[in-house]
Amino acid sequence: PVITTSHKNNAAKDIILEGINGFVAEATAEDIAKKIERVLTAGSALDPKREVEQYDWGIAANRVALAFAAERA
């Protein structure tokens, strides 16, 4: 899982799904520490692999192929 900050110039905050593939913290030591504690206690409840799989080239290629097939039908 990823812990990132909510800083306005941080694009990573836009791809984190809170509690699924990571956590977004305020840019303070206290909030980052809280998010680290959540990761350590959440353990296997987080499922980042499920989110990452959508970016797999094979899966993406199959989706494109299905979209083209649907257009031709």
mmCIF file of N, CA and C in Angstrom:
data_model
loop_
_atom_site.group_PDB
_atom_site.id
_atom_site.type_symbol
_atom_site.label_atom_id
_atom_site.label_comp_id
_atom_site.label_asym_id
_atom_site.label_seq_id
_atom_site.Cartn_x
_atom_site.Cartn_y
_atom_site.Cartn_z
ATOM 1 N N PRO A 1 0.830 -1.208 0.000
ATOM 2 C CA PRO A 1 0.000 0.000 0.000
ATOM 3 C C PRO A 1 0.865 1.258 0.000
ATOM 4 N N VAL A 2 0.300 2.322 -0.509
ATOM 5 C CA VAL A 2 0.997 3.598 -0.626
ATOM 6 C C VAL A 2 0.459 4.563 0.414
ATOM 7 N N ILE A 3 1.349 5.346 0.973
ATOM 8 C CA ILE A 3 0.942 6.485 1.795
ATOM 9 C C ILE A 3 1.508 7.702 1.090
ATOM 10 N N THR A 4 0.626 8.624 0.736
ATOM 11 C CA THR A 4 1.056 9.840 0.062
ATOM 12 C C THR A 4 0.393 11.027 0.747
ATOM 13 N N THR A 5 0.762 12.221 0.328
ATOM 14 C CA THR A 5 0.181 13.404 0.963
ATOM 15 C C THR A 5 -0.842 14.070 0.053
ATOM 16 N N SER A 6 -1.663 14.888 0.667
ATOM 17 C CA SER A 6 -2.729 15.573 -0.065
ATOM 18 C C SER A 6 -2.280 16.911 -0.639
ATOM 19 N N HIS A 7 -0.996 17.136 -0.739
ATOM 20 C CA HIS A 7 -0.474 18.398 -1.290
ATOM 21 C C HIS A 7 -1.078 18.646 -2.667
ATOM 22 N N LYS A 8 -1.413 19.888 -2.967
ATOM 23 C CA LYS A 8 -2.100 20.217 -4.222
ATOM 24 C C LYS A 8 -1.297 19.845 -5.465
ATOM 25 N N ASN A 9 0.021 19.793 -5.385
ATOM 26 C CA ASN A 9 0.850 19.458 -6.537
ATOM 27 C C ASN A 9 1.227 17.974 -6.601
ATOM 28 N N ASN A 10 0.586 17.157 -5.786
ATOM 29 C CA ASN A 10 0.900 15.735 -5.738
ATOM 30 C C ASN A 10 -0.150 14.950 -6.518
ATOM 31 N N ALA A 11 0.203 14.497 -7.692
ATOM 32 C CA ALA A 11 -0.748 13.749 -8.531
ATOM 33 C C ALA A 11 -1.067 12.372 -7.963
ATOM 34 N N ALA A 12 -0.175 11.826 -7.152
ATOM 35 C CA ALA A 12 -0.400 10.485 -6.597
ATOM 36 C C ALA A 12 -1.684 10.427 -5.774
ATOM 37 N N LYS A 13 -2.057 11.528 -5.148
ATOM 38 C CA LYS A 13 -3.269 11.531 -4.323
ATOM 39 C C LYS A 13 -4.520 11.250 -5.142
ATOM 40 N N ASP A 14 -4.453 11.481 -6.434
ATOM 41 C CA ASP A 14 -5.617 11.287 -7.301
ATOM 42 C C ASP A 14 -5.840 9.833 -7.701
ATOM 43 N N ILE A 15 -4.854 8.976 -7.490
ATOM 44 C CA ILE A 15 -5.025 7.566 -7.870
ATOM 45 C C ILE A 15 -5.117 6.631 -6.664
ATOM 46 N N ILE A 16 -5.020 7.206 -5.470
ATOM 47 C CA ILE A 16 -5.131 6.397 -4.259
ATOM 48 C C ILE A 16 -6.596 6.296 -3.857
ATOM 49 N N LEU A 17 -7.046 5.073 -3.663
ATOM 50 C CA LEU A 17 -8.387 4.815 -3.147
ATOM 51 C C LEU A 17 -8.228 4.502 -1.667
ATOM 52 N N GLU A 18 -8.634 5.425 -0.846
ATOM 53 C CA GLU A 18 -8.424 5.361 0.597
ATOM 54 C C GLU A 18 -8.831 4.005 1.179
ATOM 55 N N GLY A 19 -7.856 3.347 1.790
ATOM 56 C CA GLY A 19 -8.120 2.075 2.435
ATOM 57 C C GLY A 19 -8.122 0.875 1.512
ATOM 58 N N ILE A 20 -7.984 1.100 0.201
ATOM 59 C CA ILE A 20 -7.959 -0.018 -0.748
ATOM 60 C C ILE A 20 -6.548 -0.240 -1.269
ATOM 61 N N ASN A 21 -5.965 0.805 -1.856
ATOM 62 C CA ASN A 21 -4.595 0.655 -2.348
ATOM 63 C C ASN A 21 -3.626 1.593 -1.629
ATOM 64 N N GLY A 22 -4.092 2.261 -0.606
ATOM 65 C CA GLY A 22 -3.222 3.135 0.167
ATOM 66 C C GLY A 22 -4.009 4.151 0.952
ATOM 67 N N PHE A 23 -3.295 5.187 1.390
ATOM 68 C CA PHE A 23 -3.898 6.241 2.200
ATOM 69 C C PHE A 23 -3.329 7.589 1.799
ATOM 70 N N VAL A 24 -4.142 8.622 1.909
ATOM 71 C CA VAL A 24 -3.710 9.992 1.646
ATOM 72 C C VAL A 24 -3.690 10.716 2.984
ATOM 73 N N ALA A 25 -2.536 11.271 3.322
ATOM 74 C CA ALA A 25 -2.360 11.964 4.594
ATOM 75 C C ALA A 25 -2.142 13.449 4.366
ATOM 76 N N GLU A 26 -2.502 14.220 5.369
ATOM 77 C CA GLU A 26 -2.110 15.627 5.366
ATOM 78 C C GLU A 26 -0.590 15.651 5.509
ATOM 79 N N ALA A 27 0.026 16.705 5.061
ATOM 80 C CA ALA A 27 1.495 16.781 5.074
ATOM 81 C C ALA A 27 2.014 17.182 6.453
ATOM 82 N N THR A 28 1.599 16.415 7.461
ATOM 83 C CA THR A 28 2.103 16.628 8.820
ATOM 84 C C THR A 28 2.634 15.306 9.345
ATOM 85 N N ALA A 29 3.615 15.388 10.210
ATOM 86 C CA ALA A 29 4.190 14.170 10.784
ATOM 87 C C ALA A 29 3.129 13.368 11.523
ATOM 88 N N GLU A 30 2.229 14.058 12.213
ATOM 89 C CA GLU A 30 1.200 13.369 12.983
ATOM 90 C C GLU A 30 0.257 12.572 12.089
ATOM 91 N N ASP A 31 -0.206 13.176 10.992
ATOM 92 C CA ASP A 31 -1.145 12.478 10.120
ATOM 93 C C ASP A 31 -0.464 11.350 9.351
ATOM 94 N N ILE A 32 0.766 11.572 8.926
ATOM 95 C CA ILE A 32 1.506 10.503 8.244
ATOM 96 C C ILE A 32 1.695 9.327 9.206
ATOM 97 N N ALA A 33 2.007 9.616 10.472
ATOM 98 C CA ALA A 33 2.162 8.551 11.475
ATOM 99 C C ALA A 33 0.853 7.783 11.652
ATOM 100 N N LYS A 34 -0.275 8.489 11.657
ATOM 101 C CA LYS A 34 -1.582 7.821 11.780
ATOM 102 C C LYS A 34 -1.836 6.888 10.608
ATOM 103 N N LYS A 35 -1.474 7.331 9.406
ATOM 104 C CA LYS A 35 -1.682 6.495 8.219
ATOM 105 C C LYS A 35 -0.770 5.271 8.253
ATOM 106 N N ILE A 36 0.451 5.435 8.740
ATOM 107 C CA ILE A 36 1.353 4.289 8.875
ATOM 108 C C ILE A 36 0.751 3.279 9.842
ATOM 109 N N GLU A 37 0.214 3.767 10.945
ATOM 110 C CA GLU A 37 -0.438 2.870 11.908
ATOM 111 C C GLU A 37 -1.607 2.132 11.266
ATOM 112 N N ARG A 38 -2.378 2.829 10.430
ATOM 113 C CA ARG A 38 -3.503 2.180 9.754
ATOM 114 C C ARG A 38 -3.034 1.076 8.823
ATOM 115 N N VAL A 39 -1.940 1.326 8.101
ATOM 116 C CA VAL A 39 -1.395 0.289 7.211
ATOM 117 C C VAL A 39 -0.963 -0.917 8.032
ATOM 118 N N LEU A 40 -0.293 -0.667 9.133
ATOM 119 C CA LEU A 40 0.206 -1.768 9.953
ATOM 120 C C LEU A 40 -0.929 -2.567 10.588
ATOM 121 N N THR A 41 -2.035 -1.908 10.914
ATOM 122 C CA THR A 41 -3.148 -2.626 11.539
ATOM 123 C C THR A 41 -4.109 -3.207 10.510
ATOM 124 N N ALA A 42 -4.207 -2.590 9.339
ATOM 125 C CA ALA A 42 -5.122 -3.090 8.308
ATOM 126 C C ALA A 42 -4.594 -4.383 7.693
ATOM 127 N N GLY A 43 -3.278 -4.466 7.559
ATOM 128 C CA GLY A 43 -2.653 -5.678 7.046
ATOM 129 C C GLY A 43 -3.257 -6.188 5.766
ATOM 130 N N SER A 44 -3.740 -7.416 5.769
ATOM 131 C CA SER A 44 -4.226 -8.060 4.557
ATOM 132 C C SER A 44 -5.590 -7.542 4.108
ATOM 133 N N ALA A 45 -6.203 -6.652 4.866
ATOM 134 C CA ALA A 45 -7.491 -6.102 4.445
ATOM 135 C C ALA A 45 -7.339 -5.202 3.217
ATOM 136 N N LEU A 46 -6.142 -4.650 3.030
ATOM 137 C CA LEU A 46 -5.885 -3.822 1.847
ATOM 138 C C LEU A 46 -5.696 -4.725 0.638
ATOM 139 N N ASP A 47 -6.205 -4.287 -0.502
ATOM 140 C CA ASP A 47 -6.099 -5.103 -1.716
ATOM 141 C C ASP A 47 -5.536 -4.284 -2.873
ATOM 142 N N PRO A 48 -4.271 -3.845 -2.774
ATOM 143 C CA PRO A 48 -3.716 -3.016 -3.846
ATOM 144 C C PRO A 48 -3.562 -3.764 -5.165
ATOM 145 N N LYS A 49 -3.380 -5.075 -5.124
ATOM 146 C CA LYS A 49 -3.186 -5.832 -6.357
ATOM 147 C C LYS A 49 -4.408 -5.722 -7.260
ATOM 148 N N ARG A 50 -5.585 -5.726 -6.673
ATOM 149 C CA ARG A 50 -6.818 -5.609 -7.463
ATOM 150 C C ARG A 50 -6.820 -4.311 -8.276
ATOM 151 N N GLU A 51 -6.348 -3.247 -7.683
ATOM 152 C CA GLU A 51 -6.321 -1.958 -8.373
ATOM 153 C C GLU A 51 -5.235 -1.907 -9.434
ATOM 154 N N VAL A 52 -4.096 -2.507 -9.155
ATOM 155 C CA VAL A 52 -2.972 -2.474 -10.092
ATOM 156 C C VAL A 52 -3.275 -3.302 -11.336
ATOM 157 N N GLU A 53 -4.007 -4.381 -11.182
ATOM 158 C CA GLU A 53 -4.282 -5.273 -12.308
ATOM 159 C C GLU A 53 -4.972 -4.563 -13.470
ATOM 160 N N GLN A 54 -5.727 -3.517 -13.192
ATOM 161 C CA GLN A 54 -6.410 -2.826 -14.283
ATOM 162 C C GLN A 54 -5.437 -2.140 -15.240
ATOM 163 N N TYR A 55 -4.187 -1.970 -14.817
ATOM 164 C CA TYR A 55 -3.175 -1.335 -15.664
ATOM 165 C C TYR A 55 -2.287 -2.354 -16.374
ATOM 166 N N ASP A 56 -2.578 -3.628 -16.228
ATOM 167 C CA ASP A 56 -1.827 -4.680 -16.901
ATOM 168 C C ASP A 56 -2.041 -4.556 -18.412
ATOM 169 N N TRP A 57 -0.966 -4.631 -19.199
ATOM 170 C CA TRP A 57 -1.072 -4.455 -20.646
ATOM 171 C C TRP A 57 -1.968 -5.502 -21.288
ATOM 172 N N GLY A 58 -1.894 -6.734 -20.827
ATOM 173 C CA GLY A 58 -2.742 -7.790 -21.380
ATOM 174 C C GLY A 58 -4.215 -7.517 -21.160
ATOM 175 N N ILE A 59 -4.558 -7.090 -19.964
ATOM 176 C CA ILE A 59 -5.952 -6.772 -19.648
ATOM 177 C C ILE A 59 -6.415 -5.562 -20.463
ATOM 178 N N ALA A 60 -5.561 -4.541 -20.540
ATOM 179 C CA ALA A 60 -5.918 -3.342 -21.306
ATOM 180 C C ALA A 60 -6.112 -3.681 -22.781
ATOM 181 N N ALA A 61 -5.229 -4.519 -23.336
ATOM 182 C CA ALA A 61 -5.338 -4.905 -24.745
ATOM 183 C C ALA A 61 -6.636 -5.677 -24.994
ATOM 184 N N ASN A 62 -6.999 -6.565 -24.083
ATOM 185 C CA ASN A 62 -8.258 -7.302 -24.230
ATOM 186 C C ASN A 62 -9.466 -6.379 -24.203
ATOM 187 N N ARG A 63 -9.420 -5.380 -23.346
ATOM 188 C CA ARG A 63 -10.531 -4.413 -23.286
ATOM 189 C C ARG A 63 -10.663 -3.651 -24.599
ATOM 190 N N VAL A 64 -9.526 -3.247 -25.171
ATOM 191 C CA VAL A 64 -9.543 -2.531 -26.451
ATOM 192 C C VAL A 64 -10.077 -3.444 -27.544
ATOM 193 N N ALA A 65 -9.615 -4.683 -27.574
ATOM 194 C CA ALA A 65 -10.066 -5.625 -28.586
ATOM 195 C C ALA A 65 -11.584 -5.860 -28.478
ATOM 196 N N LEU A 66 -12.075 -5.993 -27.264
ATOM 197 C CA LEU A 66 -13.518 -6.171 -27.059
ATOM 198 C C LEU A 66 -14.303 -4.931 -27.511
ATOM 199 N N ALA A 67 -13.751 -3.773 -27.256
ATOM 200 C CA ALA A 67 -14.420 -2.531 -27.678
ATOM 201 C C ALA A 67 -14.490 -2.446 -29.197
ATOM 202 N N PHE A 68 -13.395 -2.791 -29.896
ATOM 203 C CA PHE A 68 -13.401 -2.775 -31.352
ATOM 204 C C PHE A 68 -14.353 -3.828 -31.904
ATOM 205 N N ALA A 69 -14.367 -4.997 -31.298
ATOM 206 C CA ALA A 69 -15.284 -6.069 -31.745
ATOM 207 C C ALA A 69 -16.730 -5.636 -31.592
ATOM 208 N N ALA A 70 -17.031 -4.948 -30.516
ATOM 209 C CA ALA A 70 -18.404 -4.488 -30.278
ATOM 210 C C ALA A 70 -18.796 -3.435 -31.312
ATOM 211 N N GLU A 71 -17.862 -2.593 -31.702
ATOM 212 C CA GLU A 71 -18.144 -1.560 -32.721
ATOM 213 C C GLU A 71 -18.414 -2.169 -34.083
ATOM 214 N N ARG A 72 -17.715 -3.241 -34.405
ATOM 215 C CA ARG A 72 -17.871 -3.892 -35.705
ATOM 216 C C ARG A 72 -19.143 -4.706 -35.786
ATOM 217 N N ALA A 73 -19.672 -5.102 -34.665
ATOM 218 C CA ALA A 73 -20.872 -5.972 -34.652
ATOM 219 C C ALA A 73 -22.147 -5.215 -34.934
#
